[in-house]
Short mmCIF file of C-alpha atoms in Angstrom, two decimals:
data_model
loop_
_atom_site.label_atom_id
_atom_site.label_comp_id
_atom_site.label_asym_id
_atom_site.label_seq_id
_atom_site.Cartn_x
_atom_site.Cartn_y
_atom_site.Cartn_z
CA UNK A 21 21.61 15.05 3.30
CA UNK A 22 22.86 12.39 0.94
CA UNK A 23 24.30 10.27 3.77
CA UNK A 24 21.04 10.41 5.70
CA UNK A 25 19.00 9.41 2.56
CA UNK A 26 21.44 6.56 1.95
CA UNK A 27 21.09 5.36 5.58
CA UNK A 28 17.29 5.44 5.45
CA UNK A 29 17.29 3.53 2.22
CA UNK A 30 19.84 1.03 3.50
CA UNK A 31 17.85 0.20 6.69
CA UNK A 32 14.16 0.85 6.12
CA UNK A 33 12.97 1.65 2.53
CA UNK A 34 12.22 -0.71 -0.27
CA UNK A 35 13.51 0.33 -3.65
CA UNK A 36 11.30 2.93 -5.12
CA UNK A 37 9.09 3.31 -2.05
CA UNK A 38 9.91 6.88 -1.42
CA UNK A 39 11.09 8.92 -4.40
CA UNK A 40 14.23 10.95 -3.58
CA UNK A 41 12.73 14.29 -4.42
CA UNK A 42 9.74 13.62 -2.04
CA UNK A 43 12.06 12.40 0.60
CA UNK A 44 14.22 15.52 0.33
CA UNK A 45 11.15 17.69 0.71
CA UNK A 46 10.20 15.74 3.81
CA UNK A 47 13.64 16.14 5.37
CA UNK A 48 13.46 19.85 4.74
CA UNK A 49 10.04 20.08 6.49
CA UNK A 50 8.23 21.17 3.32
CA UNK A 51 5.66 18.35 3.61
CA UNK A 52 5.24 15.08 5.49
CA UNK A 53 4.09 11.86 3.71
CA UNK A 54 2.99 8.73 5.49
CA UNK A 55 3.94 5.57 3.78
CA UNK A 56 3.58 1.77 4.37
CA UNK A 57 6.82 -0.10 4.88
CA UNK A 58 5.17 -3.09 3.13
CA UNK A 59 5.48 -3.48 -0.58
CA UNK A 60 2.84 -4.40 -3.15
CA UNK A 61 4.36 -7.89 -3.18
CA UNK A 62 3.35 -8.40 0.55
CA UNK A 63 6.98 -8.20 1.67
CA UNK A 64 8.57 -5.71 4.10
CA UNK A 65 12.10 -5.24 5.42
CA UNK A 66 11.46 -2.85 8.32
CA UNK A 67 8.88 -2.19 10.98
CA UNK A 68 8.27 0.44 13.67
CA UNK A 69 6.89 -0.48 17.05
CA UNK A 70 5.21 2.62 18.64
CA UNK A 71 5.36 3.23 22.40
CA UNK A 72 2.76 5.97 23.09
CA UNK A 73 2.79 8.02 26.30
CA UNK A 74 0.11 6.64 28.63
CA UNK A 75 0.93 8.43 31.84
CA UNK A 76 3.29 11.01 33.38
CA UNK A 77 5.85 8.58 34.79
CA UNK A 78 7.63 7.72 31.55
CA UNK A 79 6.61 4.07 31.55
CA UNK A 80 6.37 4.07 27.80
CA UNK A 81 10.18 4.65 27.70
CA UNK A 82 10.79 1.91 30.28
CA UNK A 83 8.72 -0.56 28.14
CA UNK A 84 10.72 0.42 25.02
CA UNK A 85 13.87 -0.38 26.98
CA UNK A 86 12.56 -3.71 27.92
CA UNK A 87 11.98 -4.56 24.30
CA UNK A 88 15.25 -3.12 23.10
CA UNK A 89 17.22 -4.98 25.73
CA UNK A 90 15.36 -8.11 24.94
CA UNK A 91 16.11 -7.83 21.24
CA UNK A 92 19.86 -7.56 21.93
CA UNK A 93 20.52 -9.48 25.14
CA UNK A 94 17.98 -12.39 24.85
CA UNK A 95 17.52 -12.72 21.07
CA UNK A 96 20.99 -11.73 20.05
CA UNK A 97 19.86 -9.21 17.40
CA UNK A 98 21.51 -5.84 16.38
CA UNK A 99 20.54 -2.73 18.22
CA UNK A 100 17.42 -1.05 16.86
CA UNK A 101 16.95 2.65 16.17
CA UNK A 102 14.95 4.79 18.57
CA UNK A 103 12.87 7.74 17.57
CA UNK A 104 10.48 10.40 18.95
CA UNK A 105 7.42 10.98 16.86
CA UNK A 106 6.54 14.62 17.28
CA UNK A 107 3.38 13.79 19.18
CA UNK A 108 4.65 12.35 22.37
CA UNK A 109 5.47 8.80 21.39
CA UNK A 110 8.65 6.79 21.03
CA UNK A 111 9.38 4.36 18.16
CA UNK A 112 11.53 1.27 17.96
CA UNK A 113 12.74 0.58 14.39
CA UNK A 114 13.56 -2.92 13.21
CA UNK A 115 15.48 -3.54 9.96
CA UNK A 116 15.79 -6.82 8.05
CA UNK A 117 18.59 -7.61 5.76
CA UNK A 118 16.08 -9.45 3.41
CA UNK A 119 12.41 -8.71 3.08
CA UNK A 120 10.00 -10.94 4.86
CA UNK A 121 6.28 -11.60 4.54
CA UNK A 122 4.07 -9.04 6.23
CA UNK A 123 2.44 -11.87 8.16
CA UNK A 124 5.84 -12.99 9.50
CA UNK A 125 6.83 -9.45 10.59
CA UNK A 126 3.43 -9.12 12.28
CA UNK A 127 3.93 -12.34 14.12
CA UNK A 128 7.34 -11.15 15.26
CA UNK A 129 6.06 -7.72 16.55
CA UNK A 130 3.11 -9.46 18.25
CA UNK A 131 5.48 -11.88 19.94
CA UNK A 132 7.73 -9.09 21.14
CA UNK A 133 4.63 -7.33 22.56
CA UNK A 134 3.50 -10.43 24.32
CA UNK A 135 6.90 -11.05 25.97
CA UNK A 136 8.27 -7.49 26.74
CA UNK A 137 5.41 -5.01 26.99
CA UNK A 138 2.07 -6.91 27.34
CA UNK A 139 0.59 -4.15 29.60
CA UNK A 140 0.74 -1.66 26.75
CA UNK A 141 -1.73 -1.39 23.86
CA UNK A 142 -0.97 -3.74 20.97
CA UNK A 143 1.18 -2.12 18.18
CA UNK A 144 -1.41 -2.71 15.44
CA UNK A 145 -0.75 -3.62 11.80
CA UNK A 146 2.88 -3.42 10.84
CA UNK A 147 1.84 -2.40 7.32
CA UNK A 148 -0.14 0.66 8.49
CA UNK A 149 1.13 3.93 6.95
CA UNK A 150 3.57 5.77 9.13
CA UNK A 151 5.85 8.83 9.01
CA UNK A 152 9.57 8.21 8.57
CA UNK A 153 11.87 10.42 10.63
CA UNK A 154 13.12 12.97 10.54
CA UNK A 155 10.04 14.87 9.55
CA UNK A 156 7.76 17.69 10.75
CA UNK A 157 4.63 16.49 12.63
CA UNK A 158 1.93 18.53 10.95
CA UNK A 159 -0.45 18.62 13.96
CA UNK A 160 2.01 19.44 16.73
CA UNK A 161 4.51 21.49 14.76
CA UNK A 162 7.26 19.46 16.36
CA UNK A 163 9.93 17.43 14.56
CA UNK A 164 10.11 13.66 14.72
CA UNK A 165 13.66 12.41 14.82
CA UNK A 166 15.97 9.52 15.70
CA UNK A 167 17.58 9.96 19.08
CA UNK A 168 20.41 8.36 21.02
CA UNK A 169 18.94 5.80 23.38
CA UNK A 170 20.94 7.10 26.28
CA UNK A 171 18.98 10.36 26.02
CA UNK A 172 15.60 8.73 25.70
CA UNK A 173 14.39 9.27 29.26
CA UNK A 174 14.97 13.07 28.90
CA UNK A 175 12.29 13.09 26.12
CA UNK A 176 9.55 11.39 28.28
CA UNK A 177 7.75 14.70 28.63
CA UNK A 178 8.62 16.00 25.13
CA UNK A 179 6.40 15.73 22.04
CA UNK A 180 9.32 16.16 19.74
CA UNK A 181 12.08 18.60 18.71
CA UNK A 182 11.51 22.29 18.43
CA UNK A 183 13.97 22.55 15.56
CA UNK A 184 14.79 20.29 12.66
CA UNK A 185 17.52 17.81 13.61
CA UNK A 186 20.82 18.20 11.64
CA UNK A 187 21.01 15.60 8.85
CA UNK A 188 24.61 14.77 9.73
CA UNK A 189 23.59 13.90 13.25
CA UNK A 190 20.66 11.71 12.13
CA UNK A 191 22.93 9.91 9.63
CA UNK A 192 25.49 9.31 12.43
CA UNK A 193 22.85 7.59 14.61
CA UNK A 194 21.90 5.31 11.74
CA UNK A 195 25.31 4.58 10.33
CA UNK A 196 26.23 2.37 13.32
CA UNK A 197 23.13 0.22 12.88
CA UNK A 198 22.95 -3.20 11.27
CA UNK A 199 20.00 -5.06 9.75
CA UNK A 200 18.81 -8.38 11.05
CA UNK A 201 20.15 -11.32 9.03
CA UNK A 202 17.58 -13.84 7.75
CA UNK A 203 18.82 -16.66 9.82
CA UNK A 204 18.88 -14.49 12.96
CA UNK A 205 15.36 -13.32 12.35
CA UNK A 206 14.03 -16.88 11.87
CA UNK A 207 15.77 -18.06 14.98
CA UNK A 208 14.45 -15.12 17.11
CA UNK A 209 10.89 -15.69 15.82
CA UNK A 210 11.18 -19.31 16.73
CA UNK A 211 12.49 -18.59 20.16
CA UNK A 212 9.63 -16.28 20.86
CA UNK A 213 7.07 -18.98 20.12
CA UNK A 214 5.83 -20.98 23.08
CA UNK A 215 5.70 -24.75 23.01
CA UNK A 216 2.44 -24.74 21.08
CA UNK A 217 4.14 -23.08 18.10
CA UNK A 218 2.24 -19.84 17.88
CA UNK A 219 3.34 -16.51 19.44
CA UNK A 220 1.94 -16.09 22.94
CA UNK A 221 -0.90 -13.60 23.04
CA UNK A 222 -1.02 -10.67 25.42
CA UNK A 223 -3.90 -12.10 27.34
CA UNK A 224 -2.26 -15.45 27.82
CA UNK A 225 0.93 -13.86 28.93
CA UNK A 226 -0.87 -11.78 31.50
CA UNK A 227 -3.00 -14.74 32.66
CA UNK A 228 0.15 -16.79 33.37
CA UNK A 229 1.65 -14.28 35.78
CA UNK A 230 0.92 -14.72 39.53
CA UNK A 231 -1.98 -12.54 40.95
CA UNK A 232 -0.83 -9.06 41.55
CA UNK A 233 2.47 -9.50 39.74
CA UNK A 234 3.79 -6.90 37.24
CA UNK A 235 3.84 -8.24 33.60
CA UNK A 236 7.60 -7.88 33.64
CA UNK A 237 8.28 -9.37 37.08
CA UNK A 238 11.25 -11.59 37.19
CA UNK A 239 12.89 -10.32 33.97
CA UNK A 240 16.11 -8.41 34.07
CA UNK A 241 15.71 -4.60 33.93
CA UNK A 242 17.57 -2.64 31.22
CA UNK A 243 19.89 0.05 32.39
CA UNK A 244 17.53 2.70 30.98
CA UNK A 245 14.84 1.67 33.51
CA UNK A 246 16.99 3.47 36.17
CA UNK A 247 17.27 6.61 34.03
CA UNK A 248 15.17 9.59 34.98
CA UNK A 249 14.60 12.72 32.88
CA UNK A 250 16.98 14.60 35.18
CA UNK A 251 19.14 17.57 34.25
CA UNK A 252 22.15 15.85 35.89
CA UNK A 253 21.86 12.93 33.48
CA UNK A 254 22.25 15.22 30.39
CA UNK A 255 25.55 15.76 28.63
CA UNK A 256 27.31 18.91 29.64
CA UNK A 257 26.30 20.74 26.49
CA UNK A 258 22.63 20.36 27.44
CA UNK A 259 22.63 21.21 31.11
CA UNK A 260 20.83 24.49 31.90
CA UNK A 261 18.83 24.28 28.63
CA UNK A 262 15.13 24.47 29.23
CA UNK A 263 14.21 21.66 26.75
CA UNK A 264 16.36 18.73 25.83
CA UNK A 265 14.75 18.83 22.36
CA UNK A 266 16.12 22.35 21.61
CA UNK A 267 19.67 21.06 22.13
CA UNK A 268 19.51 17.93 20.17
CA UNK A 269 21.90 19.33 17.57
CA UNK A 270 24.76 19.21 20.08
CA UNK A 271 24.79 15.41 20.29
CA UNK A 272 27.61 13.70 18.35
CA UNK A 273 27.40 10.40 16.63
CA UNK A 274 27.95 7.51 18.91
CA UNK A 275 28.46 3.73 18.79
CA UNK A 276 24.98 2.20 19.41
CA UNK A 277 26.34 -1.25 20.29
CA UNK A 278 27.33 -0.17 23.78
CA UNK A 279 24.82 -0.68 26.54
CA UNK A 280 22.75 2.39 25.97
CA UNK A 281 19.35 1.16 26.93
#
């Protein structure tokens, strides 16, 4: 459990934002506490972009893949973490090496939305309270958890995990991740801005597309866009199991820098 707490603090939490005793209780499923990733000083060093299920074809996973691939392949940033929420949504987790103003993080997330998934609902305020995985979703009774991106499509129809994910496995997913350096963050934000200097809005991005074109037409597709939640795509330890979520504990730690999306 200590390794998982250390990884969460290294990547996402501001000092003192989540007392260790409260975090331990959350990791054990004893309670779930929503918290803002923004500090009282108006700075934040992490953000979560939600990808809620909107239909039965798993398009929310494909859109997450578009954003994750864009972050790495086009913007040259470290691989983000991926989570399931416990209520049918995915989350893409960004980590900064140095805190940035809330307004700057909001501009970055809005620019990612405009470029990579403009046909989905806007993410909303980055400072809004959220539940940090792994935790028990109180309404659904399912567990939110970080997942390996190569398994993401298999969770398109799952609300969350039936059982609490092993702390060692969660820590292994996070241990391979790096935070975004200040210079890389500034360069990525600048590259997302159109010639006018402000991040392109969702409406303007859609308006610039040819009539009838998909919002992502012409952009390279990530390898996850070809994945289907098929039993044959699961690791051997999970084939024949009725729910991928029930077998999450069998997944080992992996290197997230490979092309998993």
